[in-house]
mmCIF file of C-alpha atoms in Angstrom:
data_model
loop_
_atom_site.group_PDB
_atom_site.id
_atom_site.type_symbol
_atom_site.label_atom_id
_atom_site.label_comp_id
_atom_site.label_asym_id
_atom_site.label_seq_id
_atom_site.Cartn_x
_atom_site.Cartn_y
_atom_site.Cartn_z
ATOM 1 C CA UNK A 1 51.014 99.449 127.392
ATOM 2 C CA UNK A 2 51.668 100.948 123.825
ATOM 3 C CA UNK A 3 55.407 100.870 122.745
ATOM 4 C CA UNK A 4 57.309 103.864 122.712
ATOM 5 C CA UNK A 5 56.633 106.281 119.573
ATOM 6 C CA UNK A 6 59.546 107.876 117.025
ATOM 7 C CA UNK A 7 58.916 111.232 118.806
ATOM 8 C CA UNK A 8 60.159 109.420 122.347
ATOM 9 C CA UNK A 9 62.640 108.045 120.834
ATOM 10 C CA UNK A 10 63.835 111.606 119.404
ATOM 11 C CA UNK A 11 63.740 112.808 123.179
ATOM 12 C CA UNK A 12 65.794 110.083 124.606
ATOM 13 C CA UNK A 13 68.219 110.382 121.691
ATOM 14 C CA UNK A 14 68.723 114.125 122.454
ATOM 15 C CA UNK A 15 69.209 113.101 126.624
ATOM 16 C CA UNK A 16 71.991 110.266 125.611
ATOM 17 C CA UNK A 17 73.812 113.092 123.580
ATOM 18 C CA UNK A 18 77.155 114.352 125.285
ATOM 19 C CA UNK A 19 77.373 117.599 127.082
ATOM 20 C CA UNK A 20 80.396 118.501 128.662
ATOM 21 C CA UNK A 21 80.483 119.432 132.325
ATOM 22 C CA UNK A 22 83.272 120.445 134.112
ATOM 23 C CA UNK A 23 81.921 118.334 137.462
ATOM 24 C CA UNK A 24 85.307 116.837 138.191
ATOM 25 C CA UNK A 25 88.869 118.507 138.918
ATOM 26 C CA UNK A 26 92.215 117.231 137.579
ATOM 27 C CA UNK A 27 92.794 115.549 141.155
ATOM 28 C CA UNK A 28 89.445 113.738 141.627
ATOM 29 C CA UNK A 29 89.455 112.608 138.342
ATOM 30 C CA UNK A 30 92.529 110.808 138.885
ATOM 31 C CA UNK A 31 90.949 109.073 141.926
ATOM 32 C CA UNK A 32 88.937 106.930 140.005
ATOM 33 C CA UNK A 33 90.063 103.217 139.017
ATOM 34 C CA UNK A 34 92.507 102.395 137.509
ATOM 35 C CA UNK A 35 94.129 105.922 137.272
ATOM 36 C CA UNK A 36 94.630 105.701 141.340
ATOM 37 C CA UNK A 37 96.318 102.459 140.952
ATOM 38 C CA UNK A 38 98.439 102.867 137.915
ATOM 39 C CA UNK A 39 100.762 105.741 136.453
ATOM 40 C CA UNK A 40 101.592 104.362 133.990
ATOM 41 C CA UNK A 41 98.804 104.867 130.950
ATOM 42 C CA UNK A 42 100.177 103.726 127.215
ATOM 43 C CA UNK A 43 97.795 104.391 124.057
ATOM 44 C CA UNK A 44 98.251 101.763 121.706
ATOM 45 C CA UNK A 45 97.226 100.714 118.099
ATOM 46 C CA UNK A 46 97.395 97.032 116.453
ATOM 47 C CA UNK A 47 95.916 94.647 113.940
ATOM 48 C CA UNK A 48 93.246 92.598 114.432
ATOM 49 C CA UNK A 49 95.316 88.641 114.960
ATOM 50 C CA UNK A 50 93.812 86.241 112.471
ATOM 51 C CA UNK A 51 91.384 83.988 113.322
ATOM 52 C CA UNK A 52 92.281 81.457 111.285
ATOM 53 C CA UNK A 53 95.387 78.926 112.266
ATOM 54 C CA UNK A 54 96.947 75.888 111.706
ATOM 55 C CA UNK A 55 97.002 73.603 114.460
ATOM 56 C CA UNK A 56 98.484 69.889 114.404
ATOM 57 C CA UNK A 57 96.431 67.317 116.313
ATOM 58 C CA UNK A 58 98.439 63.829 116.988
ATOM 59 C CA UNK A 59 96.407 60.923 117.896
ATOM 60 C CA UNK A 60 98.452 59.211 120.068
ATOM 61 C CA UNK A 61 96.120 56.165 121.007
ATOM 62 C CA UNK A 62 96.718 55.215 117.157
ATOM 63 C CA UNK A 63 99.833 55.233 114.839
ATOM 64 C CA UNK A 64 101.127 58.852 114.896
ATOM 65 C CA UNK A 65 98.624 60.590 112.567
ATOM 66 C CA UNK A 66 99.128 64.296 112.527
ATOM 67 C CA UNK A 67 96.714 66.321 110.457
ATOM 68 C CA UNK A 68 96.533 69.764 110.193
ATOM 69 C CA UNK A 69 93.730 71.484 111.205
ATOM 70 C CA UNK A 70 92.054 74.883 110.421
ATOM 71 C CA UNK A 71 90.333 76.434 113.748
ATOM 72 C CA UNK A 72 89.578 79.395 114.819
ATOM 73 C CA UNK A 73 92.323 80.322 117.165
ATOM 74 C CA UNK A 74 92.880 84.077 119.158
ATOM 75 C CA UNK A 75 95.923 84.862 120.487
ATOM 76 C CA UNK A 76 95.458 87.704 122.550
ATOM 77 C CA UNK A 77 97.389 90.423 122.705
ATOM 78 C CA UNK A 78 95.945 92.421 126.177
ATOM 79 C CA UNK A 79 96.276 90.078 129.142
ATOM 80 C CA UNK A 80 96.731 91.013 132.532
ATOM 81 C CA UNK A 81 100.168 90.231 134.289
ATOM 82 C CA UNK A 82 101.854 89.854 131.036
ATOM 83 C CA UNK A 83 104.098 92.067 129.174
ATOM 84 C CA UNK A 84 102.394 93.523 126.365
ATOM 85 C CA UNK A 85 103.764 92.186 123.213
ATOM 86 C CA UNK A 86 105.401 95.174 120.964
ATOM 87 C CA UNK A 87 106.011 93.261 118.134
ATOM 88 C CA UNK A 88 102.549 93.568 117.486
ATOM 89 C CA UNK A 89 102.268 97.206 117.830
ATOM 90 C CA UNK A 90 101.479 99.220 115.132
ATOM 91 C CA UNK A 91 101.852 102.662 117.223
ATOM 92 C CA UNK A 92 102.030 102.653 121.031
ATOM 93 C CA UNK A 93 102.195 106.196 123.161
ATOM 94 C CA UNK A 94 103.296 106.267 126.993
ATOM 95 C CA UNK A 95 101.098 109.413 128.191
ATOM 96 C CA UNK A 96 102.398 112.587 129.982
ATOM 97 C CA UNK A 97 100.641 114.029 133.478
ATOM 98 C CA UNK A 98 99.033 116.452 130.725
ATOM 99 C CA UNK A 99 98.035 114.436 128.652
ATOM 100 C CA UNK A 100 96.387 112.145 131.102
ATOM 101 C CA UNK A 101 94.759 114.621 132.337
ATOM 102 C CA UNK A 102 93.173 115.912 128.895
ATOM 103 C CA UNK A 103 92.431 111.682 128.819
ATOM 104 C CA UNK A 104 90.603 111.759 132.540
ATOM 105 C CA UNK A 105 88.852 115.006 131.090
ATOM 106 C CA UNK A 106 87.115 113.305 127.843
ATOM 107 C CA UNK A 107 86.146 110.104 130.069
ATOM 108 C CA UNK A 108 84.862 111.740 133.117
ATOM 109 C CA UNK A 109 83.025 115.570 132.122
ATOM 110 C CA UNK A 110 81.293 114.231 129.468
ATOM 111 C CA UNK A 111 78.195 112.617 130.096
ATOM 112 C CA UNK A 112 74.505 112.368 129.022
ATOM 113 C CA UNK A 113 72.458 115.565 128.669
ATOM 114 C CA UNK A 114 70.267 114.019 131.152
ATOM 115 C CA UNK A 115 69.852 110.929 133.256
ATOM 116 C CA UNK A 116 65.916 111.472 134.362
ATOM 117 C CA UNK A 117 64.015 108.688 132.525
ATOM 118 C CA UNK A 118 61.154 109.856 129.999
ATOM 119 C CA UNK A 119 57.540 108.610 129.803
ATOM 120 C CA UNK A 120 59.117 105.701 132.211
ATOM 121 C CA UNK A 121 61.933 105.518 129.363
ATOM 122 C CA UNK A 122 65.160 104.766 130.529
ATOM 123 C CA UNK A 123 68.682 106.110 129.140
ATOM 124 C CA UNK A 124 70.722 102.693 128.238
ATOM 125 C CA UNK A 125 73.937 102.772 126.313
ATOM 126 C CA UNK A 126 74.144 102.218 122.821
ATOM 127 C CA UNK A 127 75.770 98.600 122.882
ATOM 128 C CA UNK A 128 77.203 99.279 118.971
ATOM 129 C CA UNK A 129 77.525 97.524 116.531
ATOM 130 C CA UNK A 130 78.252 93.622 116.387
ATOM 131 C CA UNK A 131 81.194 93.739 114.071
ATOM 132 C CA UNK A 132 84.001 94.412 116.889
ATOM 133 C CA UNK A 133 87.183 94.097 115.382
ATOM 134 C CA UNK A 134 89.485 96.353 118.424
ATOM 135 C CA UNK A 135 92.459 97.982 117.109
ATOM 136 C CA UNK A 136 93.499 100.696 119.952
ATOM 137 C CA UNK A 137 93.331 100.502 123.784
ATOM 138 C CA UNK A 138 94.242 102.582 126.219
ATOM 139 C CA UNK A 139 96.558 100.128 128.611
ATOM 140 C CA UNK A 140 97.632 100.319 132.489
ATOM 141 C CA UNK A 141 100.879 99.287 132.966
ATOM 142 C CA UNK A 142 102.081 98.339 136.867
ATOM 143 C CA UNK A 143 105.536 99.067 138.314
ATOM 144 C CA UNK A 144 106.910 95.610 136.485
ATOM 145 C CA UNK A 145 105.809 97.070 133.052
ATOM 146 C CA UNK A 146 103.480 94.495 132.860
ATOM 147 C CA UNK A 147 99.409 95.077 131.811
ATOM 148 C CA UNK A 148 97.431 96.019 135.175
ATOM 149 C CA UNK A 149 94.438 97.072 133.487
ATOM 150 C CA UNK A 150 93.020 98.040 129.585
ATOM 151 C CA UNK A 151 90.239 99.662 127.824
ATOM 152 C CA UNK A 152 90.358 97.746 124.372
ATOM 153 C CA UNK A 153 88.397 100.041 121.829
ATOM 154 C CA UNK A 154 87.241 99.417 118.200
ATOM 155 C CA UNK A 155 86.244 103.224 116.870
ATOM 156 C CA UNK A 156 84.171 101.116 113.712
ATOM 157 C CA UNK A 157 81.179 99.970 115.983
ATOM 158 C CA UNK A 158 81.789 101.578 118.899
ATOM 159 C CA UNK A 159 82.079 99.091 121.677
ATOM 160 C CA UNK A 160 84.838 98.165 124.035
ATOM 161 C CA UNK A 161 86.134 95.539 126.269
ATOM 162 C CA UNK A 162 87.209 96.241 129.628
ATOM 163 C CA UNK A 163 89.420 94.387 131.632
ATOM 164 C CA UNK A 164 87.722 94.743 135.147
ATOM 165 C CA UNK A 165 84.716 95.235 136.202
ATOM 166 C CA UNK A 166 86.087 97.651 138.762
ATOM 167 C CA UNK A 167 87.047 100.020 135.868
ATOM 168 C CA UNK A 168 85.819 103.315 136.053
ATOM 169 C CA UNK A 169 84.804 104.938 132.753
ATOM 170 C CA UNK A 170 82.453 107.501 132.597
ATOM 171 C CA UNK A 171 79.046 107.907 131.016
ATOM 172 C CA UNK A 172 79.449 106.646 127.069
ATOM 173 C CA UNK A 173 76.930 109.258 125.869
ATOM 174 C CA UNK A 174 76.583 109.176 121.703
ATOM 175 C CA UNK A 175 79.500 111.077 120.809
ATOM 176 C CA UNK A 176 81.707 109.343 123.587
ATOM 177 C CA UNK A 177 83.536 107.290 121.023
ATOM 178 C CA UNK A 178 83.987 110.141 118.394
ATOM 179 C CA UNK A 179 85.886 112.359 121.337
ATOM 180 C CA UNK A 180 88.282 109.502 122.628
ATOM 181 C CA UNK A 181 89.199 108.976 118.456
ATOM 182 C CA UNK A 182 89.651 112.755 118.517
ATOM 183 C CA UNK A 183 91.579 112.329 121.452
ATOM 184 C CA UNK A 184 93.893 109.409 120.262
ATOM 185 C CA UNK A 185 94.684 111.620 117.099
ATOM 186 C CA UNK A 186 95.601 114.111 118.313
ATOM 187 C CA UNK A 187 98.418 111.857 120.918
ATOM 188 C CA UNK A 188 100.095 110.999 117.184
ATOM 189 C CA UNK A 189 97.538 107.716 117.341
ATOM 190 C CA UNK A 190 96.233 106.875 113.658
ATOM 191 C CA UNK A 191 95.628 103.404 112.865
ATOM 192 C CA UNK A 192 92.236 102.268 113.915
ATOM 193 C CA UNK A 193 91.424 105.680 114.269
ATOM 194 C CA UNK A 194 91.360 107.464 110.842
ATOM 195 C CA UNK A 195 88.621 106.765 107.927
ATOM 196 C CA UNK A 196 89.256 103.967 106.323
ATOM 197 C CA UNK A 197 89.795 103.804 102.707
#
């Protein structure tokens, strides 16, 4: 079987483009998981931790020998069942009805221009690019204030880490990640999502 040519390519490229349509209403939208679950629905913006840190190893099966240690060390900021550290925070915005709904909107009526495969071609989702350094997330917060649920997003190489595999996100056609930027802008969002310099 010959592999696909350019001019297939151009055709699936044009059917993973996003179109909007209007398939879902405000109240089925919000039947979808996590925004059934959880009210509560914070935009946030941080900095990437470092990844370097100094840990002290003691050897305690020898005289006490403590040497410092460089490793590569994450502290995470999004974990489920515990409060989200605001310290960290660079910009964090609790969302309105209205503005969840505008949210529900972007991730649910937009989708692919078409899901019919071509020439035996499938449509697959771009998995972006490998440099994923996440500096926004849209976080689910449960009655305790404490993270239910997240969508951690970096807008450089579009990819994103979700927190369940029960999470409902829509289609991520192309321009997916270029509307949910939009959309985090215009909430008063900025770092992570404007150029940068």
């Amino acid at each position: 079987m010959e592999p696909p040519s350019r001019a297939d390519y151009d055709v699936l490229e044009k059917r993973m483009a996003c179109i909007y349509r209007n398939k879902y209403s405000p109240a089925q939208r919000l039947r979808f998981f996590p925004f059934n679950q959880y009210k509560k629905v914070m935009l946030i913006s941080f900095e990437p931790p470092e990844l370097m840190a100094e840990i002290i190893y003691s050897d305690t099966t020898k005289a006490s020998i403590n040497t410092p240690i460089k490793e590569e060390v994450y502290h995470t900021l999004l974990q489920k069942k515990q409060k989200l550290d605001l310290t960290r925070l660079k910009e964090k915005k609790i969302l309105s009805a209205l503005e969840v709904n505008k949210l529900t909107d972007v991730l649910y009526n937009f989708g692919y221009t078409s899901t019919k495969s071509y020439k035996g071609l499938l449509i697959a989702e771009s998995e972006g690019y490998r440099c994923y350094e996440p500096r926004n997330a849209i976080v689910f917060l449960d009655e305790n204030g404490l993270v239910a649920e997240y969508i951690e997003i970096c807008f450089e190489c579009y990819n994103r880490k979700e927190s369940s595999e029960k999470m409902k996100t829509g289609q991520f056609c192309n321009e997916k990640y270029d509307l949910i930027k939009k959309y985090f802008r215009a909430t008063g969002i900025r770092h992570g999502t404007a150029k940068r310099k």
